[in-house]
XYZ file of C-alpha atoms in Angstrom:
441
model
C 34.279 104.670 92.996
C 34.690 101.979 90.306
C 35.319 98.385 90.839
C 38.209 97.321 88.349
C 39.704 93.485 88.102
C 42.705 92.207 86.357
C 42.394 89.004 85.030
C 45.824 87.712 84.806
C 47.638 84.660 84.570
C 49.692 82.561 86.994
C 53.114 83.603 85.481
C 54.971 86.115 87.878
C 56.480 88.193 84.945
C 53.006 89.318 83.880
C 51.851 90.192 87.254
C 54.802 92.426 88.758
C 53.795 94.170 84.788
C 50.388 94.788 85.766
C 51.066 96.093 89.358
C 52.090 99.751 88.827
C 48.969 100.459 86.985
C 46.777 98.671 89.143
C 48.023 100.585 92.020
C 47.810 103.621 90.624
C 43.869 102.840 90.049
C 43.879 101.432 94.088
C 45.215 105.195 95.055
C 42.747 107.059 93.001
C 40.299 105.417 95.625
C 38.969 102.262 92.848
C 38.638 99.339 94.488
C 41.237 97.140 92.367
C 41.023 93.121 92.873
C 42.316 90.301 90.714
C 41.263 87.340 89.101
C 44.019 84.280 88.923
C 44.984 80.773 89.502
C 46.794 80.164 93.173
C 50.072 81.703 92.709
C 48.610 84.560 91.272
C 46.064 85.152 93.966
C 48.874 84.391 96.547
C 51.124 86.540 94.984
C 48.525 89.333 94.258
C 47.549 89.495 98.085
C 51.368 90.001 98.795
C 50.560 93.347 97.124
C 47.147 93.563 99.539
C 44.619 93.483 96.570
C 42.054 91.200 97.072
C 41.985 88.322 95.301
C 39.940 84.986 93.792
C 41.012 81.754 92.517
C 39.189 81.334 88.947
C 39.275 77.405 88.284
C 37.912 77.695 84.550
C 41.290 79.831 83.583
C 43.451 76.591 84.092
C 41.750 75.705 80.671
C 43.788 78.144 78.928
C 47.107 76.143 79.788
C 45.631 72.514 78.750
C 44.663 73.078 75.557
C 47.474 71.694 74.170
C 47.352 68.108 75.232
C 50.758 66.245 73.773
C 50.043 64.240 70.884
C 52.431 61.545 71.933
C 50.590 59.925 74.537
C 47.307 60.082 72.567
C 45.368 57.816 75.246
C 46.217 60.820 78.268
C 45.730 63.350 75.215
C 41.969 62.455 74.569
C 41.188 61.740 78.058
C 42.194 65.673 78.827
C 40.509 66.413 75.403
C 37.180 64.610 76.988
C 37.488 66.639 80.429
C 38.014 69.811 78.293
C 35.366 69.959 75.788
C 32.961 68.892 79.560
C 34.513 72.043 81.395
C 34.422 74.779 78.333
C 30.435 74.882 79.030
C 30.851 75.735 81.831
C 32.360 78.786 81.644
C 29.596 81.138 80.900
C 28.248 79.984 84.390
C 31.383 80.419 85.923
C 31.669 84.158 84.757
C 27.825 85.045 85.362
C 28.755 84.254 88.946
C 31.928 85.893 89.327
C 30.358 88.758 88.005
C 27.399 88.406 89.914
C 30.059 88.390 93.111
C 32.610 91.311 92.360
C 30.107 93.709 90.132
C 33.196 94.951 87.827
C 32.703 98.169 86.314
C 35.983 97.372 83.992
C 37.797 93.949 83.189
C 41.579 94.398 82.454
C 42.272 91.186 80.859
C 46.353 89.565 80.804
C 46.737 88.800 76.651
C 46.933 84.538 77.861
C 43.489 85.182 79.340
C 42.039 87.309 76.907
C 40.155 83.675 75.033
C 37.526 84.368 77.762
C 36.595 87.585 76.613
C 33.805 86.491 75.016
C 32.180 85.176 78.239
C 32.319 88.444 80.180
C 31.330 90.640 76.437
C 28.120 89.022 76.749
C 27.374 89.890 80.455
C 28.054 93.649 78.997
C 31.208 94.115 81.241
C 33.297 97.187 79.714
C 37.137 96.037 78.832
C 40.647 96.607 77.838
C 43.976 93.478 77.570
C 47.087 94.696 78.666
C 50.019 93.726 76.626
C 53.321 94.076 79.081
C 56.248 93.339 75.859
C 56.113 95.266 72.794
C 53.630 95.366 70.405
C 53.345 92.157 67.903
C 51.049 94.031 65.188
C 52.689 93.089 61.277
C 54.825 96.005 60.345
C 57.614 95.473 57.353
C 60.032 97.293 59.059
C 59.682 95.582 62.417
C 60.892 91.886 63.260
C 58.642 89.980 64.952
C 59.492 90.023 69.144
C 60.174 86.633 68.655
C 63.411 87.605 66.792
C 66.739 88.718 67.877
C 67.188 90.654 63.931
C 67.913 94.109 64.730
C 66.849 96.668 61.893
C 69.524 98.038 59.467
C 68.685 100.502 57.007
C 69.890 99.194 52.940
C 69.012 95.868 51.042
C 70.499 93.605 53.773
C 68.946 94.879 56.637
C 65.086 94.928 54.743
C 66.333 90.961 53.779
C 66.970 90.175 57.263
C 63.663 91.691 58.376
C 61.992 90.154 55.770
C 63.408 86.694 56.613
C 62.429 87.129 60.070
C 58.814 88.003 59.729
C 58.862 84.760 57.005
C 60.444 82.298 59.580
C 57.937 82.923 62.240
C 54.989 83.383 59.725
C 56.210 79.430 59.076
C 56.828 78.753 62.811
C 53.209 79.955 63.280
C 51.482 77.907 60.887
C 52.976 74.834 62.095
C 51.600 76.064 65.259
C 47.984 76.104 63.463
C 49.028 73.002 61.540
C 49.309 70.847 65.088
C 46.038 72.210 66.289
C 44.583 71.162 62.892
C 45.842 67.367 63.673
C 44.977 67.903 67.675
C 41.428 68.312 66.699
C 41.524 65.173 64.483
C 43.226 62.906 66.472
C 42.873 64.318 69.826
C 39.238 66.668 69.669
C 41.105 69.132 71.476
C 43.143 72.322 71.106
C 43.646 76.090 71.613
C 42.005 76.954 68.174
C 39.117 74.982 69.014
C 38.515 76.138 72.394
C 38.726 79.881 71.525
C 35.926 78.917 68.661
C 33.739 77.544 71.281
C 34.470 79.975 73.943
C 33.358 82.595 71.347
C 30.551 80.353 69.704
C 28.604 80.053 72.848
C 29.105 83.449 74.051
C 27.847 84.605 70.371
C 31.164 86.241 69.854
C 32.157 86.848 66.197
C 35.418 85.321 67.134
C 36.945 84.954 63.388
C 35.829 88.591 62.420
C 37.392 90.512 65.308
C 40.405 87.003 66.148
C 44.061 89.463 64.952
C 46.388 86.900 63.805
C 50.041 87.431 64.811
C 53.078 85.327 64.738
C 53.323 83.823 67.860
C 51.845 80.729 69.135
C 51.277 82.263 72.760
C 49.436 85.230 71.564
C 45.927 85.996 71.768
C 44.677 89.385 70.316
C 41.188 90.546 69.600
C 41.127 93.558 66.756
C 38.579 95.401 68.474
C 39.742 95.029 72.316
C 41.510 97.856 73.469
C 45.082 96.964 73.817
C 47.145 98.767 76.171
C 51.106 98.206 76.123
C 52.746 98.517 78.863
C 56.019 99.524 77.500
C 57.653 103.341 76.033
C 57.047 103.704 72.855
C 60.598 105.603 72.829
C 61.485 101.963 73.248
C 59.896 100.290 70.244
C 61.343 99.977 66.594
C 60.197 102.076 63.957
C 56.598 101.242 61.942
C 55.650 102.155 58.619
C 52.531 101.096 59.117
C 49.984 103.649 61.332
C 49.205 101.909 64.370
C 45.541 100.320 64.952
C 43.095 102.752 66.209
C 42.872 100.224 69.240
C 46.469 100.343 70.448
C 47.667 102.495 73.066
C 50.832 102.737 74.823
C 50.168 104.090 78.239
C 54.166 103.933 79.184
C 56.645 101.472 81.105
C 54.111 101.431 84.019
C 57.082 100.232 86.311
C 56.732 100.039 89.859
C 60.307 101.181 91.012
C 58.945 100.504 95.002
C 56.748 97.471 95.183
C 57.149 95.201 97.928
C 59.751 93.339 97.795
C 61.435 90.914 101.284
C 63.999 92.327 103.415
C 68.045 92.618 102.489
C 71.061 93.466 104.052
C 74.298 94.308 102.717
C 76.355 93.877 105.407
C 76.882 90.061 105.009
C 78.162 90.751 101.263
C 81.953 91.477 100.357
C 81.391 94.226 98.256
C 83.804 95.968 95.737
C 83.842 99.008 93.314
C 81.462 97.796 90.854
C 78.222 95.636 91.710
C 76.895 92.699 88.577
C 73.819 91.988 89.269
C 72.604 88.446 87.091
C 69.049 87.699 87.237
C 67.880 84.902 84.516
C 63.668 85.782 85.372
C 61.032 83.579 86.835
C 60.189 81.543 84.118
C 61.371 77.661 84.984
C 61.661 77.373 81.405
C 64.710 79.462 80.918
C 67.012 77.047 84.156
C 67.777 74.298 81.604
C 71.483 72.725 81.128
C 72.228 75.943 78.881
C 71.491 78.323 81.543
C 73.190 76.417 84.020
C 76.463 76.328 82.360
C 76.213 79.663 81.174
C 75.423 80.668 84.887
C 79.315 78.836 85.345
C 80.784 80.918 82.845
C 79.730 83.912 84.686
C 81.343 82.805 87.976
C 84.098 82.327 85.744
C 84.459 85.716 84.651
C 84.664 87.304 88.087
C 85.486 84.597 90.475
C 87.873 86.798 92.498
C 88.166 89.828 90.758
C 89.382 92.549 93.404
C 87.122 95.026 91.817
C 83.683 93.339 91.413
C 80.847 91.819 93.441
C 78.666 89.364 91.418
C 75.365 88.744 92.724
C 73.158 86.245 91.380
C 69.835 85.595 91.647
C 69.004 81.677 89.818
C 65.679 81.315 90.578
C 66.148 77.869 91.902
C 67.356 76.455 95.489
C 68.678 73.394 94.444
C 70.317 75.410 91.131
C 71.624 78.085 93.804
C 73.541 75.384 96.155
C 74.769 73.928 92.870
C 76.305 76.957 91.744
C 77.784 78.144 94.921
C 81.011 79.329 94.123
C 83.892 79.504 97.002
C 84.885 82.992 96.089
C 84.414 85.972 98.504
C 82.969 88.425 95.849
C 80.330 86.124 93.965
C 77.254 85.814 96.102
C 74.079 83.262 94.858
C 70.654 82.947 95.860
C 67.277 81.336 95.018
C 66.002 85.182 94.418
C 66.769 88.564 95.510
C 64.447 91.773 95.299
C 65.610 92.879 92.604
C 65.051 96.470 92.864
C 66.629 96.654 96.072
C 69.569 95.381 94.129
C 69.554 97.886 90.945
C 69.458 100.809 93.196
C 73.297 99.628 93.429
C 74.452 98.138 90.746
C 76.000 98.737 87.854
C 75.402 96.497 85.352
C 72.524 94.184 85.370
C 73.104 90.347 82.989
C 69.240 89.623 82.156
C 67.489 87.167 80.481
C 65.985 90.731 78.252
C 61.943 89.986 79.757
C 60.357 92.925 79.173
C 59.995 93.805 83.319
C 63.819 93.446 83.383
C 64.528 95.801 80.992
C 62.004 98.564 82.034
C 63.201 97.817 85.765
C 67.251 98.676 84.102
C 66.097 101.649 82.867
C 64.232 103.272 85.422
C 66.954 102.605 87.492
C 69.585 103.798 85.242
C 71.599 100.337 84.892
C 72.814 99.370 81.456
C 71.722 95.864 80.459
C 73.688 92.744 79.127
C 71.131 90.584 78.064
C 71.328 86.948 77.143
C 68.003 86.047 75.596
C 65.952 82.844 75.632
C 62.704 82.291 74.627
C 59.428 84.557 73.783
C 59.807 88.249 74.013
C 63.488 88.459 74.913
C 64.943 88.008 71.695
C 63.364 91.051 70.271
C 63.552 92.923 73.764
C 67.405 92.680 73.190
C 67.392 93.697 69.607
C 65.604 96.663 71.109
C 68.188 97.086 73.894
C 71.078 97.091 70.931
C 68.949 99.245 68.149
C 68.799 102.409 70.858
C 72.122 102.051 72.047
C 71.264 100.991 75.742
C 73.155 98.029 76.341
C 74.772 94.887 74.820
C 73.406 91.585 73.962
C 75.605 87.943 74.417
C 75.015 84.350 73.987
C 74.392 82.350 75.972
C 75.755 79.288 74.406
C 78.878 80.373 72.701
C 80.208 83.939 75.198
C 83.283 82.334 76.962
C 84.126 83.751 80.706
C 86.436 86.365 78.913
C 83.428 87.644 76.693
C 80.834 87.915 79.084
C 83.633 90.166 81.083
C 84.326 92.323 78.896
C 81.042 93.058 77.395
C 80.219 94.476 81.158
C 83.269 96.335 81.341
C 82.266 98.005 78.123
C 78.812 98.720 79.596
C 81.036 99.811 82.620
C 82.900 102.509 81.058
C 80.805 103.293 77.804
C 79.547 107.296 78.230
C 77.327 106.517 74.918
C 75.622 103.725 76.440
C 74.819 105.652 79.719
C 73.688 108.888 77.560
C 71.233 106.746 75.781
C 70.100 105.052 79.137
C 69.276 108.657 80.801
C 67.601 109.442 77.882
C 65.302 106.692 77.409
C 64.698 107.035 81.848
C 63.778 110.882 81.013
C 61.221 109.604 78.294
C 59.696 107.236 80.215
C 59.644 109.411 82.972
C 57.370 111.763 81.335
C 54.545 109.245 81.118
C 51.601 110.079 83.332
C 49.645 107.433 84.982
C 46.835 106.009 83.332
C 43.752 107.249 85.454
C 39.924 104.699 85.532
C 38.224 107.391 82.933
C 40.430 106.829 80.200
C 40.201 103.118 80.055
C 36.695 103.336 80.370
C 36.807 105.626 77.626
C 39.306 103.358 75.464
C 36.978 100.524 76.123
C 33.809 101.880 75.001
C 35.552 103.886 72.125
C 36.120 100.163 70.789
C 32.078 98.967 71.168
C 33.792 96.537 73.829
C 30.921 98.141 76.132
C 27.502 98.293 76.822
């Protein structure tokens, strides 16, 4: 049997994405293993896949050294341009070690493509939100503009795609001035990565409007998400792209629960803000208030709340009976009860609420939730807030609506039955993808 390894990155999100499919491989008798930083590896073995620590990706998230300490800035700058050489050593031996017959790569590791291309290693990225290709009908994910047919809703789209065409150029703008006044940045260090590996970088490098993406035209790209999902395209998709389904693991491992200890009521709110630090600021605290708020002793409702944070969890500890917070919960364990689910919209979340037939509110933040809600709203699945401006009486009777609204749960059941019908994605077919795109020996 094959040896396959995901390379993926330390961010929780885009692991639990990549598990169903890489257990699916493990059970068709492949031996699956991963490549990471710590918490990856740690949190990889959870799932008993083997696992290795891969120093050189750490590069990836210090290329973009903060221009306003400029002393720190080039001293990184100096230790990066030293360690980028390195890699093709680095991935000769892991190679050498683990013999991969196919490298799934995450998208925020896929800059060291060129490395393993040259030792002849067959691959494919994985792409866990929805697709980013330039479409005129489609907003950029980065964009909470939901598509209306007319003039006005082609303006909106159209002003969408503009803003973060702009917001990405000033992304390439600071790289410009990091490599001037700092010699370092993630422009440059794809370049070399690609320059040493003798990796046409620039011909095959797919430009798209977000600073965090990474996508190589002629990698196969697999997205993990229903197409039933997506908006519509005009444009015919890239002969490269392939949506292989939700792949959502409705059973992974998750740590024990009991419901015994919890006063619960007719309906169970589940609110779950992700595991990205970066969405716990001062907004998501107070908003996390204003949900209390809104069914702090209700007779009818149990509100459990999962805030990602100890400290923010003893904070937020409300006196009432029905609301119950924690650091984290397992999430699934949770859906399998509830009825309405308040999400941050990442891309897990929202597969996880449909496969488990809850209806989402979501309250977006940052990266791929703003367009995962206008998703949510365009097919009719759920309801989108703010978190800034909802007051206690909003957020309450947005999930009342998603409560009692037959439309919403007819749309839900149909979008589960659709992604239901996906098959898993078997170790012949991404072989096949991978050397249908020359990214093969």
């Amino acid at each position: 049997m094959a040896t396959i390894v995901f390379a993926v990155t330390n961010h929780i999100g885009h692991l639990n994405a990549s598990y169903k499919l890489a257990a699916d491989l493990r059970a068709a008798g492949h031996r699956v293993a991963y490549w990471s930083g710590d918490v990856g590896v740690a949190h990889a073995a959870s799932w008993g896949f083997e696992a290795e620590n891969v120093s050189f990706f750490a590069l990836r998230d210090g290329v973009v050294p903060r221009l306003a300490a400029l002393p720190s800035a080039r001293a990184l700058a100096r230790e990066l341009e030293a360690a980028v050489p390195r890699v093709p050593e680095a991935a000769a031996a892991l190679v050498a070690r683990w013999k991969p017959d196919l490298l799934i790569f995450d998208p925020f590791l896929l800059c060291f493509f060129p490395a393993f291309h040259a030792l002849a290693v067959p691959a494919v990225a994985i792409n866990e939100k929805p697709l980013l290709d330039a479409d005129p009908q489609v907003p950029p994910y980065t964009s909470t503009v939901v598509p209306r047919t007319g003039w006005r809703g082609r303006v909106q789209t159209l002003a969408a795609r503009a803003y973060w065409h702009m917001r990405y150029m000033q992304f390439v703008a600071v790289s410009n001035l990091q490599d001037v006044f700092v010699g370092a940045s993630a422009h440059r260090m794809w370049r070399r990565l690609g320059h040493q590996a003798n990796f046409p970088v620039e011909r095959h490098w797919l430009r798209r409007p977000a600073p965090f993406d990474f996508c190589l035209r002629n990698v196969p790209e697999l997205v993990l998400f229903g197409s039933e999902l997506e908006l519509p395209r005009s444009k015919q998709l890239r002969p490269q792209v392939h949506y292989v389904g939700p792949c959502t693991s409705l059973e992974r491992p998750e740590p024990p629960w009991s419901w015994e200890a919890l006063d619960l009521r007719k309906y169970v709110i589940l609110c779950a803000l992700g595991t990205v630090k970066a969405g716990r600021g001062r907004t998501a605290h107070r908003f996390l208030r204003r949900v209390i708020a809104a069914f702090a002793d209700d007779p009818n409702v149990s509100l459990i709340m999962a805030v990602g944070d100890p400290d923010m969890a003893a904070q937020l500890d409300a006196a009432a009976n029905n609301v119950h917070v924690f650091a984290s919960v397992p999430q699934l364990k949770i859906l399998a009860r509830a009825d309405v689910m308040i999400t941050h919209g990442g891309a897990n979340s929202i597969k996880e609420c449909i496969g488990s037939g809850v209806p989402p509110l979501v309250y977006p933040a940052r990266a791929d939730q703003p367009g995962n809600s206008a998703r949510v709203l365009y097919h009719g699945i759920g309801l989108r807030g703010s978190r800034r401006w909802d007051t206690p009486r909003q957020i309450r009777r947005k999930v009342m609506r998603l409560i009692d609204d037959d439309a919403i749960r007819r749309n839900l059941a149909r979008m589960r039955e659709s992604f239901a019908r996906y098959h898993d994605v078997d170790y012949a077919t991404l072989l096949e993808y991978a050397r249908g795109a020359g990214m093969s020996p």
